[in-house]
PDB file of C-alpha atoms in Angstrom:
ATOM      1  CA  MET A 550       0.000   0.000   0.000  1.00  0.00           C
ATOM      2  CA  ALA A 551       1.188   3.492  -0.852  1.00  0.00           C
ATOM      3  CA  ALA A 552       1.510   5.971   2.021  1.00  0.00           C
ATOM      4  CA  GLU A 553      -1.576   7.920   0.888  1.00  0.00           C
ATOM      5  CA  VAL A 554      -3.688   4.757   0.725  1.00  0.00           C
ATOM      6  CA  ARG A 555      -2.407   3.597   4.140  1.00  0.00           C
ATOM      7  CA  SER A 556      -3.376   6.965   5.601  1.00  0.00           C
ATOM      8  CA  LYS A 557      -6.928   6.730   4.220  1.00  0.00           C
ATOM      9  CA  VAL A 558      -7.325   3.159   5.480  1.00  0.00           C
ATOM     10  CA  GLY A 559      -6.024   4.225   8.884  1.00  0.00           C
ATOM     11  CA  GLU A 560      -8.617   6.995   9.061  1.00  0.00           C
ATOM     12  CA  VAL A 561     -11.365   4.488   8.209  1.00  0.00           C
ATOM     13  CA  LEU A 562     -10.186   2.270  11.066  1.00  0.00           C
ATOM     14  CA  ARG A 563     -10.090   5.191  13.483  1.00  0.00           C
ATOM     15  CA  GLN A 564     -13.596   6.346  12.548  1.00  0.00           C
ATOM     16  CA  ARG A 565     -14.953   2.813  12.884  1.00  0.00           C
ATOM     17  CA  ARG A 566     -13.429   2.481  16.351  1.00  0.00           C
ATOM     18  CA  LYS A 567     -15.019   5.776  17.393  1.00  0.00           C
ATOM     19  CA  GLU A 568     -18.415   4.773  15.957  1.00  0.00           C
ATOM     20  CA  LEU A 569     -18.392   1.612  18.062  1.00  0.00           C
ATOM     21  CA  GLY A 570     -17.227   3.475  21.170  1.00  0.00           C
ATOM     22  CA  LEU A 571     -14.021   1.458  21.494  1.00  0.00           C
ATOM     23  CA  THR A 572     -10.767   2.667  23.013  1.00  0.00           C
ATOM     24  CA  LEU A 573      -7.304   2.003  21.624  1.00  0.00           C
ATOM     25  CA  GLY A 574      -6.751  -0.354  24.548  1.00  0.00           C
ATOM     26  CA  GLN A 575      -9.866  -2.416  23.821  1.00  0.00           C
ATOM     27  CA  VAL A 576      -8.881  -2.885  20.182  1.00  0.00           C
ATOM     28  CA  ALA A 577      -5.286  -3.668  21.194  1.00  0.00           C
ATOM     29  CA  GLN A 578      -6.510  -6.311  23.646  1.00  0.00           C
ATOM     30  CA  ALA A 579      -8.630  -7.946  20.939  1.00  0.00           C
ATOM     31  CA  LEU A 580      -5.629  -8.014  18.585  1.00  0.00           C
ATOM     32  CA  GLY A 581      -3.183  -9.108  21.256  1.00  0.00           C
ATOM     33  CA  THR A 582      -1.002  -6.072  20.637  1.00  0.00           C
ATOM     34  CA  SER A 583      -0.196  -2.733  22.273  1.00  0.00           C
ATOM     35  CA  ASP A 584      -2.073   0.561  22.133  1.00  0.00           C
ATOM     36  CA  GLY A 585       0.823   1.914  20.113  1.00  0.00           C
ATOM     37  CA  TYR A 586       0.371  -0.753  17.447  1.00  0.00           C
ATOM     38  CA  VAL A 587      -3.278   0.169  16.975  1.00  0.00           C
ATOM     39  CA  TRP A 588      -2.348   3.848  16.921  1.00  0.00           C
ATOM     40  CA  LYS A 589       0.170   3.151  14.138  1.00  0.00           C
ATOM     41  CA  LEU A 590      -2.522   1.317  12.172  1.00  0.00           C
ATOM     42  CA  GLU A 591      -4.792   4.339  12.455  1.00  0.00           C
ATOM     43  CA  GLN A 592      -1.993   6.696  11.418  1.00  0.00           C
ATOM     44  CA  GLY A 593      -1.249   4.629   8.310  1.00  0.00           C
ATOM     45  CA  LEU A 594       2.226   3.753   9.579  1.00  0.00           C
ATOM     46  CA  ILE A 595       1.557   0.014   9.235  1.00  0.00           C
ATOM     47  CA  ASN A 596       0.599  -1.592   5.939  1.00  0.00           C
ATOM     48  CA  LEU A 597      -2.649  -3.432   6.691  1.00  0.00           C
ATOM     49  CA  GLY A 598      -1.893  -5.799   3.829  1.00  0.00           C
ATOM     50  CA  ASN A 599       1.144  -7.055   5.746  1.00  0.00           C
ATOM     51  CA  VAL A 600      -0.668  -7.590   9.046  1.00  0.00           C
ATOM     52  CA  PRO A 601      -0.728 -11.293  10.093  1.00  0.00           C
ATOM     53  CA  TYR A 602      -3.873 -13.213   9.194  1.00  0.00           C
ATOM     54  CA  HIS A 603      -4.939 -13.859  12.799  1.00  0.00           C
ATOM     55  CA  ARG A 604      -4.775 -10.153  13.573  1.00  0.00           C
ATOM     56  CA  LEU A 605      -6.844  -9.267  10.500  1.00  0.00           C
ATOM     57  CA  VAL A 606      -9.489 -11.723  11.679  1.00  0.00           C
ATOM     58  CA  ALA A 607      -9.375 -10.249  15.194  1.00  0.00           C
ATOM     59  CA  LEU A 608      -9.662  -6.729  13.760  1.00  0.00           C
ATOM     60  CA  MET A 609     -12.674  -7.753  11.684  1.00  0.00           C
ATOM     61  CA  LYS A 610     -14.327  -9.307  14.739  1.00  0.00           C
ATOM     62  CA  VAL A 611     -13.774  -6.381  17.114  1.00  0.00           C
ATOM     63  CA  PHE A 612     -15.057  -3.929  14.474  1.00  0.00           C
ATOM     64  CA  ARG A 613     -18.040  -6.215  13.731  1.00  0.00           C
ATOM     65  CA  TRP A 614     -17.440  -6.192  10.001  1.00  0.00           C
ATOM     66  CA  SER A 615     -18.368  -9.013   7.672  1.00  0.00           C
ATOM     67  CA  PRO A 616     -15.550 -10.095   5.320  1.00  0.00           C
ATOM     68  CA  GLU A 617     -17.239  -8.176   2.501  1.00  0.00           C
ATOM     69  CA  GLU A 618     -17.577  -5.022   4.593  1.00  0.00           C
ATOM     70  CA  PHE A 619     -13.977  -5.318   5.780  1.00  0.00           C
ATOM     71  CA  ALA A 620     -12.744  -5.586   2.179  1.00  0.00           C
ATOM     72  CA  GLN A 621     -14.936  -2.657   1.086  1.00  0.00           C
ATOM     73  CA  ALA A 622     -13.718  -0.434   3.907  1.00  0.00           C
ATOM     74  CA  THR A 623     -10.006  -1.294   3.792  1.00  0.00           C
ATOM     75  CA  GLY A 624      -9.340  -2.847   0.403  1.00  0.00           C
ATOM     76  CA  VAL A 625      -7.883  -5.928   2.152  1.00  0.00           C
ATOM     77  CA  LYS A 626      -9.516  -9.318   1.631  1.00  0.00           C
ATOM     78  CA  VAL A 627      -9.406 -12.001   4.312  1.00  0.00           C
ATOM     79  CA  PRO A 628      -9.550 -15.338   2.471  1.00  0.00           C
ATOM     80  CA  GLY A 629     -11.110 -18.400   4.053  1.00  0.00           C
ATOM     81  CA  PHE A 630     -13.243 -16.453   6.507  1.00  0.00           C
ATOM     82  CA  THR A 631     -17.016 -16.325   6.331  1.00  0.00           C
ATOM     83  CA  ALA A 632     -19.642 -14.065   7.843  1.00  0.00           C
ATOM     84  CA  GLU A 633     -20.684 -16.914  10.150  1.00  0.00           C
ATOM     85  CA  GLY A 634     -17.298 -16.637  11.815  1.00  0.00           C
ATOM     86  CA  VAL A 635     -18.023 -13.180  13.202  1.00  0.00           C
ATOM     87  CA  PRO A 636     -19.445 -13.597  16.714  1.00  0.00           C
ATOM     88  CA  GLY A 637     -21.610 -11.221  18.701  1.00  0.00           C
ATOM     89  CA  ALA A 638     -24.018  -8.729  17.260  1.00  0.00           C
ATOM     90  CA  PRO A 639     -24.834  -8.785  13.536  1.00  0.00           C
ATOM     91  CA  PRO A 640     -22.420  -6.756  11.429  1.00  0.00           C
ATOM     92  CA  VAL A 641     -23.406  -3.111  11.136  1.00  0.00           C
ATOM     93  CA  PRO A 642     -24.233  -2.205   7.515  1.00  0.00           C
ATOM     94  CA  LEU A 643     -21.441  -0.158   6.016  1.00  0.00           C
ATOM     95  CA  LEU A 644     -22.469   3.062   4.278  1.00  0.00           C
ATOM     96  CA  LYS A 645     -20.393   5.378   2.129  1.00  0.00           C
ATOM     97  CA  VAL A 646     -21.998   8.805   2.579  1.00  0.00           C
ATOM     98  CA  PRO A 647     -20.942  11.963   0.674  1.00  0.00           C
ATOM     99  CA  LEU A 648     -19.511  14.582   3.011  1.00  0.00           C
ATOM    100  CA  VAL A 649     -20.807  18.081   2.222  1.00  0.00           C
ATOM    101  CA  GLY A 650     -20.282  21.546   3.656  1.00  0.00           C
ATOM    102  CA  ALA A 651     -17.715  22.918   6.052  1.00  0.00           C
ATOM    103  CA  GLY A 652     -19.985  22.698   9.076  1.00  0.00           C
ATOM    104  CA  ALA A 653     -17.509  24.178  11.514  1.00  0.00           C
ATOM    105  CA  GLY A 654     -19.773  27.026  12.590  1.00  0.00           C
ATOM    106  CA  ALA A 655     -23.469  27.738  12.920  1.00  0.00           C
ATOM    107  CA  GLU A 656     -23.736  28.843   9.296  1.00  0.00           C
ATOM    108  CA  ALA A 657     -20.638  27.520   7.601  1.00  0.00           C
ATOM    109  CA  PRO A 658     -20.946  27.872   3.793  1.00  0.00           C
ATOM    110  CA  ALA A 659     -20.880  24.690   1.778  1.00  0.00           C
ATOM    111  CA  SER A 660     -18.835  24.169  -1.325  1.00  0.00           C
ATOM    112  CA  THR A 661     -20.679  24.676  -4.595  1.00  0.00           C
ATOM    113  CA  GLU A 662     -18.816  21.718  -6.066  1.00  0.00           C
ATOM    114  CA  GLU A 663     -20.010  18.128  -5.924  1.00  0.00           C
ATOM    115  CA  PRO A 664     -18.813  16.376  -2.752  1.00  0.00           C
ATOM    116  CA  VAL A 665     -15.615  14.446  -3.287  1.00  0.00           C
ATOM    117  CA  GLU A 666     -15.043  13.218   0.251  1.00  0.00           C
ATOM    118  CA  TYR A 667     -16.963  10.405   1.887  1.00  0.00           C
ATOM    119  CA  LEU A 668     -17.767   9.346   5.419  1.00  0.00           C
ATOM    120  CA  ILE A 669     -17.735   5.580   5.898  1.00  0.00           C
ATOM    121  CA  LEU A 670     -19.914   4.568   8.799  1.00  0.00           C
ATOM    122  CA  GLY A 671     -22.420   2.091  10.135  1.00  0.00           C
ATOM    123  CA  LEU A 672     -25.975   3.194  10.946  1.00  0.00           C
ATOM    124  CA  PRO A 673     -27.763   0.056  12.190  1.00  0.00           C
ATOM    125  CA  GLU A 674     -31.090   1.869  12.666  1.00  0.00           C
ATOM    126  CA  VAL A 675     -31.205   3.373   9.181  1.00  0.00           C
ATOM    127  CA  GLU A 676     -32.826   1.486   6.327  1.00  0.00           C
ATOM    128  CA  VAL A 677     -32.615   3.949   3.457  1.00  0.00           C
ATOM    129  CA  ASP A 678     -30.934   4.071   0.083  1.00  0.00           C
ATOM    130  CA  PRO A 679     -27.418   5.445   0.700  1.00  0.00           C
ATOM    131  CA  LYS A 680     -27.723   7.653  -2.383  1.00  0.00           C
ATOM    132  CA  ASP A 681     -30.175   9.870  -0.480  1.00  0.00           C
ATOM    133  CA  LEU A 682     -27.864  10.345   2.511  1.00  0.00           C
ATOM    134  CA  ARG A 683     -25.483  13.209   3.123  1.00  0.00           C
ATOM    135  CA  ALA A 684     -23.082  13.815   6.008  1.00  0.00           C
ATOM    136  CA  LEU A 685     -22.405  17.300   7.364  1.00  0.00           C
ATOM    137  CA  ALA A 686     -19.335  17.985   9.501  1.00  0.00           C
ATOM    138  CA  TYR A 687     -20.346  19.890  12.614  1.00  0.00           C
ATOM    139  CA  LYS A 688     -18.370  20.707  15.774  1.00  0.00           C
ATOM    140  CA  ASP A 689     -16.981  17.428  17.196  1.00  0.00           C
ATOM    141  CA  GLY A 690     -18.556  15.048  14.690  1.00  0.00           C
ATOM    142  CA  PHE A 691     -21.078  14.690  11.904  1.00  0.00           C
ATOM    143  CA  VAL A 692     -24.826  14.691  11.368  1.00  0.00           C
ATOM    144  CA  VAL A 693     -26.218  12.391   8.669  1.00  0.00           C
ATOM    145  CA  TYR A 694     -29.376  13.494   6.902  1.00  0.00           C
ATOM    146  CA  ARG A 695     -31.590  12.266   4.120  1.00  0.00           C
ATOM    147  CA  GLU A 696     -32.325  14.721   1.347  1.00  0.00           C
ATOM    148  CA  GLY A 697     -35.992  15.264   0.568  1.00  0.00           C
ATOM    149  CA  GLU A 698     -37.341  13.800   3.805  1.00  0.00           C
ATOM    150  CA  GLU A 699     -39.438  16.061   6.026  1.00  0.00           C
ATOM    151  CA  PRO A 700     -38.096  16.735   9.537  1.00  0.00           C
ATOM    152  CA  GLU A 701     -39.840  15.497  12.678  1.00  0.00           C
ATOM    153  CA  HIS A 702     -41.161  17.907  15.281  1.00  0.00           C
ATOM    154  CA  GLY A 703     -38.636  18.442  18.060  1.00  0.00           C
ATOM    155  CA  LYS A 704     -35.934  16.449  16.260  1.00  0.00           C
ATOM    156  CA  LEU A 705     -32.739  17.428  14.475  1.00  0.00           C
ATOM    157  CA  ALA A 706     -32.759  18.552  10.857  1.00  0.00           C
ATOM    158  CA  VAL A 707     -30.341  20.162   8.412  1.00  0.00           C
ATOM    159  CA  ALA A 708     -31.317  23.555   7.034  1.00  0.00           C
ATOM    160  CA  VAL A 709     -30.166  24.110   3.444  1.00  0.00           C
ATOM    161  CA  SER A 710     -30.354  27.470   1.685  1.00  0.00           C
ATOM    162  CA  LYS A 711     -31.972  27.304  -1.756  1.00  0.00           C
ATOM    163  CA  GLU A 712     -30.310  30.380  -3.232  1.00  0.00           C
ATOM    164  CA  GLY A 713     -26.786  31.475  -4.043  1.00  0.00           C
ATOM    165  CA  GLN A 714     -23.891  29.741  -2.337  1.00  0.00           C
ATOM    166  CA  LYS A 715     -25.542  27.041  -0.307  1.00  0.00           C
ATOM    167  CA  VAL A 716     -25.393  27.270   3.467  1.00  0.00           C
ATOM    168  CA  ARG A 717     -26.022  24.151   5.546  1.00  0.00           C
ATOM    169  CA  TYR A 718     -26.267  23.854   9.289  1.00  0.00           C
ATOM    170  CA  PRO A 719     -28.018  21.547  11.770  1.00  0.00           C
ATOM    171  CA  VAL A 720     -31.026  22.822  13.724  1.00  0.00           C
ATOM    172  CA  ARG A 721     -33.813  21.508  15.915  1.00  0.00           C
ATOM    173  CA  PHE A 722     -37.173  21.690  14.131  1.00  0.00           C
ATOM    174  CA  LEU A 723     -39.809  23.305  16.364  1.00  0.00           C
ATOM    175  CA  GLY A 724     -42.702  23.312  13.888  1.00  0.00           C
ATOM    176  CA  LEU A 725     -44.445  25.718  11.505  1.00  0.00           C
ATOM    177  CA  ASN A 726     -45.752  29.182  12.307  1.00  0.00           C
ATOM    178  CA  THR A 727     -49.008  30.714  11.064  1.00  0.00           C
ATOM    179  CA  ARG A 728     -47.351  31.578   7.745  1.00  0.00           C
ATOM    180  CA  LYS A 729     -46.242  27.939   7.344  1.00  0.00           C
ATOM    181  CA  SER A 730     -42.590  28.930   7.709  1.00  0.00           C
ATOM    182  CA  PHE A 731     -40.074  26.728   9.519  1.00  0.00           C
ATOM    183  CA  VAL A 732     -39.426  27.591  13.160  1.00  0.00           C
ATOM    184  CA  VAL A 733     -36.073  26.204  14.270  1.00  0.00           C
ATOM    185  CA  GLU A 734     -33.626  26.376  17.146  1.00  0.00           C
ATOM    186  CA  THR A 735     -29.937  26.730  16.310  1.00  0.00           C
ATOM    187  CA  LEU A 736     -27.418  24.486  18.036  1.00  0.00           C
ATOM    188  CA  GLY A 737     -24.885  27.188  18.785  1.00  0.00           C
ATOM    189  CA  CYS A 738     -23.952  28.464  22.212  1.00  0.00           C
ATOM    190  CA  PRO A 739     -26.114  30.255  22.978  1.00  0.00           C
ATOM    191  CA  SER A 740     -28.889  28.784  20.862  1.00  0.00           C
ATOM    192  CA  GLU A 741     -31.555  30.987  19.335  1.00  0.00           C
ATOM    193  CA  THR A 742     -34.939  30.590  17.677  1.00  0.00           C
ATOM    194  CA  ARG A 743     -35.175  31.495  13.997  1.00  0.00           C
ATOM    195  CA  VAL A 744     -37.859  31.570  11.319  1.00  0.00           C
ATOM    196  CA  LEU A 745     -36.822  30.159   7.939  1.00  0.00           C
ATOM    197  CA  GLU A 746     -39.048  30.891   4.967  1.00  0.00           C
ATOM    198  CA  LYS A 747     -39.911  27.854   2.859  1.00  0.00           C
ATOM    199  CA  THR A 748     -39.209  29.818  -0.319  1.00  0.00           C
ATOM    200  CA  GLU A 749     -35.602  30.293   0.816  1.00  0.00           C
ATOM    201  CA  TRP A 750     -34.837  27.196   2.877  1.00  0.00           C
ATOM    202  CA  ALA A 751     -35.329  23.440   2.837  1.00  0.00           C
ATOM    203  CA  LEU A 752     -35.204  21.220   5.924  1.00  0.00           C
ATOM    204  CA  HIS A 753     -34.030  17.612   5.742  1.00  0.00           C
ATOM    205  CA  ARG A 754     -34.452  15.042   8.497  1.00  0.00           C
ATOM    206  CA  VAL A 755     -31.350  13.956  10.420  1.00  0.00           C
ATOM    207  CA  VAL A 756     -31.185  10.161  10.633  1.00  0.00           C
ATOM    208  CA  GLY A 757     -28.028   9.792  12.703  1.00  0.00           C
ATOM    209  CA  GLN A 758     -25.131  11.453  14.472  1.00  0.00           C
ATOM    210  CA  VAL A 759     -21.477  10.510  14.755  1.00  0.00           C
ATOM    211  CA  LYS A 760     -19.531  12.045  17.634  1.00  0.00           C
ATOM    212  CA  LEU A 761     -15.758  11.820  17.538  1.00  0.00           C
ATOM    213  CA  GLU A 762     -13.845  11.865  20.803  1.00  0.00           C
ATOM    214  CA  ASP A 763     -10.103  11.956  21.184  1.00  0.00           C
TER     215      ASP A 763
END
């Protein structure tokens, strides 16, 4: 594996560990290695293709990936291992979701170009076509939303400007006012209530959140 590919694979491993709420130590224990070894995997300093077979199997088990999902996420196939060999909970479906917008602030402008980056994650509760999903980077993680799906009252949504350079930011949908405009609460600190006109904004339902912790 080239250094750039190793780095991307390492980031996929790190994100998967965070999604499952695992520490470096827990993954290291499953692999029979040190925390430092797992850290090097996540930094792309170790070629996953050269990792011993038994450790690849252990990595697949602790991350609850099927062999197909493991190969899709990392590009490394584990021959002679079947889905039945993965114990515990059923493998979490692996989704490749386009990452859009800057999302660092309350109203961070999104790029006008088509998204070229992807977030690879598992959303066990979501049964939708991945082509309708988008991921928006926000604060210490991401919100995943489905385009074209109406938000639920009191739940998270992503507000998307319809005009000019698109602006995207997560909000809490509070309902409609008498003019049938969206009433939302921003997630900033402090939060504030805003009215978004339907002619200028669209709201899409958030189907999941990914929080990244160091």
